[in-house]
Short mmCIF file of C-alpha atoms in Angstrom, two decimals:
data_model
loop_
_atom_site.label_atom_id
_atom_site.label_comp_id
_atom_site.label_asym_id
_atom_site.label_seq_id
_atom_site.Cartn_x
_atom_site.Cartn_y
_atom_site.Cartn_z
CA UNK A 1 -43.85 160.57 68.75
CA UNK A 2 -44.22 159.97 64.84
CA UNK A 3 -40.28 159.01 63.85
CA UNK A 4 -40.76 161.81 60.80
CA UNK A 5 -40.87 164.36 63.32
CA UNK A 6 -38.05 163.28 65.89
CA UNK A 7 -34.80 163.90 63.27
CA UNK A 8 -35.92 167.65 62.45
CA UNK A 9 -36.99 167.84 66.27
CA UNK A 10 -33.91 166.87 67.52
CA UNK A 11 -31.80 169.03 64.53
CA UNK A 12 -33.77 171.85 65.50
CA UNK A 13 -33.02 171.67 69.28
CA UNK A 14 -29.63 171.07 68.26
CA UNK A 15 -29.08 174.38 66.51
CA UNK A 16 -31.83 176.58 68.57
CA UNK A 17 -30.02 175.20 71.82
CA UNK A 18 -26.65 175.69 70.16
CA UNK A 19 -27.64 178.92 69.54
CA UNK A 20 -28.80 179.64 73.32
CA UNK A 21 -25.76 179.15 74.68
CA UNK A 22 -23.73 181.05 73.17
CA UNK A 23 -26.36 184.37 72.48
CA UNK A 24 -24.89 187.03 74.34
CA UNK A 25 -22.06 185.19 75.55
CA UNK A 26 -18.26 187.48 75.58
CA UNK A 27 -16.38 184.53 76.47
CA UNK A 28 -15.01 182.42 73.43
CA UNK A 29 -16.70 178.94 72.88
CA UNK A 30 -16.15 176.50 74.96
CA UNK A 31 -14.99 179.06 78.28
CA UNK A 32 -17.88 179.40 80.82
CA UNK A 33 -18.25 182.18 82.80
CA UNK A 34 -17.71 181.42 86.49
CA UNK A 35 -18.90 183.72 89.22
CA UNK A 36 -16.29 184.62 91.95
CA UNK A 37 -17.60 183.19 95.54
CA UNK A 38 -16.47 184.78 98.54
CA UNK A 39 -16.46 183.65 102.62
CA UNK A 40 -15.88 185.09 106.27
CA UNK A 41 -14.41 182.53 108.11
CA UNK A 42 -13.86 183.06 112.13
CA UNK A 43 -12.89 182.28 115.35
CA UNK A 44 -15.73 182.98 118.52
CA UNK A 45 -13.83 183.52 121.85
CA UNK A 46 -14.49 184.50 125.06
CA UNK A 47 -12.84 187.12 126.89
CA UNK A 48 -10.08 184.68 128.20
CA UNK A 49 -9.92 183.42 124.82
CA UNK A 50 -11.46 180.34 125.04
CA UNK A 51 -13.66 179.23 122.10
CA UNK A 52 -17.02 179.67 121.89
CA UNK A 53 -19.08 176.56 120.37
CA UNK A 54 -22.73 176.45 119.24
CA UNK A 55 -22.67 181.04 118.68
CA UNK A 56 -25.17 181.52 115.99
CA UNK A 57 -23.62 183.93 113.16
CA UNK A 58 -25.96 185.40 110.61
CA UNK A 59 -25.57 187.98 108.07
CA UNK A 60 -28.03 190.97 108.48
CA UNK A 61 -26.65 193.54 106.36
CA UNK A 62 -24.24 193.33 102.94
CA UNK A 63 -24.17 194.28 99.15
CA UNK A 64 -25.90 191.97 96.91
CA UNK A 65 -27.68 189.17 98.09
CA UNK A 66 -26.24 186.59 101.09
CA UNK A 67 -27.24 183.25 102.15
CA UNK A 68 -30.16 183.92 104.50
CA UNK A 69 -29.18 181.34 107.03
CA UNK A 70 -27.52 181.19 110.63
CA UNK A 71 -24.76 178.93 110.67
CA UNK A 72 -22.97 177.50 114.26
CA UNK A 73 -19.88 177.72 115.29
CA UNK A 74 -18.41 174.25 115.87
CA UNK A 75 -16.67 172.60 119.06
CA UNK A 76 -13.85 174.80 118.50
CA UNK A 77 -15.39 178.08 118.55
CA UNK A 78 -14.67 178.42 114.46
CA UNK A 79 -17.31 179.00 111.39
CA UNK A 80 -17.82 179.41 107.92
CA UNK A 81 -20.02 181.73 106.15
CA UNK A 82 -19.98 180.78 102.43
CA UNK A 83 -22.12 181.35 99.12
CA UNK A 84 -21.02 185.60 99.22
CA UNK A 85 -21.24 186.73 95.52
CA UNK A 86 -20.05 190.33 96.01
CA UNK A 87 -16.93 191.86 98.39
CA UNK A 88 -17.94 194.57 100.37
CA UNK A 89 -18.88 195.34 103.82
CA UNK A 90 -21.30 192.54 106.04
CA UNK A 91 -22.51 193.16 108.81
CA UNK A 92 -22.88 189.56 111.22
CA UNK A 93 -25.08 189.04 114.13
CA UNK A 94 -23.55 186.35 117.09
CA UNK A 95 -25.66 185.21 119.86
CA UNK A 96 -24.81 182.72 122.10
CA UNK A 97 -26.61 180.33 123.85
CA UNK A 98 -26.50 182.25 127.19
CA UNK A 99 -28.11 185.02 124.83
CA UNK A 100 -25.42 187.21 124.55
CA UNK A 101 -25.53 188.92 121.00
CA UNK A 102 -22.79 191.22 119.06
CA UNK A 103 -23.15 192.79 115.78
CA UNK A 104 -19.45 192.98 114.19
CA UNK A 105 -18.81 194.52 110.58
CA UNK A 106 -17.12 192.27 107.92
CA UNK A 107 -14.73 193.58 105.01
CA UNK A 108 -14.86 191.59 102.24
CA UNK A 109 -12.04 191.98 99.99
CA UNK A 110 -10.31 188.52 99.31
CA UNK A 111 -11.75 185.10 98.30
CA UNK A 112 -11.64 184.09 102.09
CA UNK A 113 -12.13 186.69 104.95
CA UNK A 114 -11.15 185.78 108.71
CA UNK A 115 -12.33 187.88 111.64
CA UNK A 116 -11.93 186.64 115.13
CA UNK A 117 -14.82 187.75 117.52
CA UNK A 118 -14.79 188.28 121.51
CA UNK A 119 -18.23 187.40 122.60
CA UNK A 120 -18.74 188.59 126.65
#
């Protein structure tokens, strides 16, 4: 690129980008907005209570969008479903590796939601 060009390139990008970021913007300069992130953490058991590793947990149903993904419960029977952008009610699918399945429904009303699950 021609050096005459670059400075009122660059002041130009400087001011139009400026002026991008803070278009439409509520917050005062120099707050971002952040975007509250909610999760359902839980505990898979059997019906003696024992844990319940490798249970596949998937959301089917919830306000918004969700992380289209199945997640496994670990060793201890626990999991984490994060990346939820909206409280509300989710609805989760568990199957086992027998193939044992239960739909459970989810309130989300705090940052992090825990729900223990008996899986027969």
């Amino acid at each position: 690129m021609d050096n005459k060009f670059a400075i009122p390139l660059i002041f130009l990008l400087t001011v139009f980008g400026g002026w991008m970021t803070t278009c439409g913007s509520s917050a005062p300069r120099g707050v971002k907005h952040t975007l509250m992130e909610y999760s359902i953490t839980g505990l898979v058991m059997d019906s003696s209570n024992g844990p319940i590793p490798a249970v596949t947990i998937m959301i089917i149903a919830g306000p918004g969008e969700w992380p289209d993904l199945g997640i496994l419960s670990d060793d201890n029977g626990q999991f984490e479903l994060s990346g939820l952008f909206k409280p509300g009610n989710y609805r989760l699918l568990l199957t086992s590796i027998s193939g044992a399945q239960k739909e459970v429904e989810v309130e989300v009303k705090a940052e992090t939601t825990n729900v223990e699950v008996v899986l027969e």
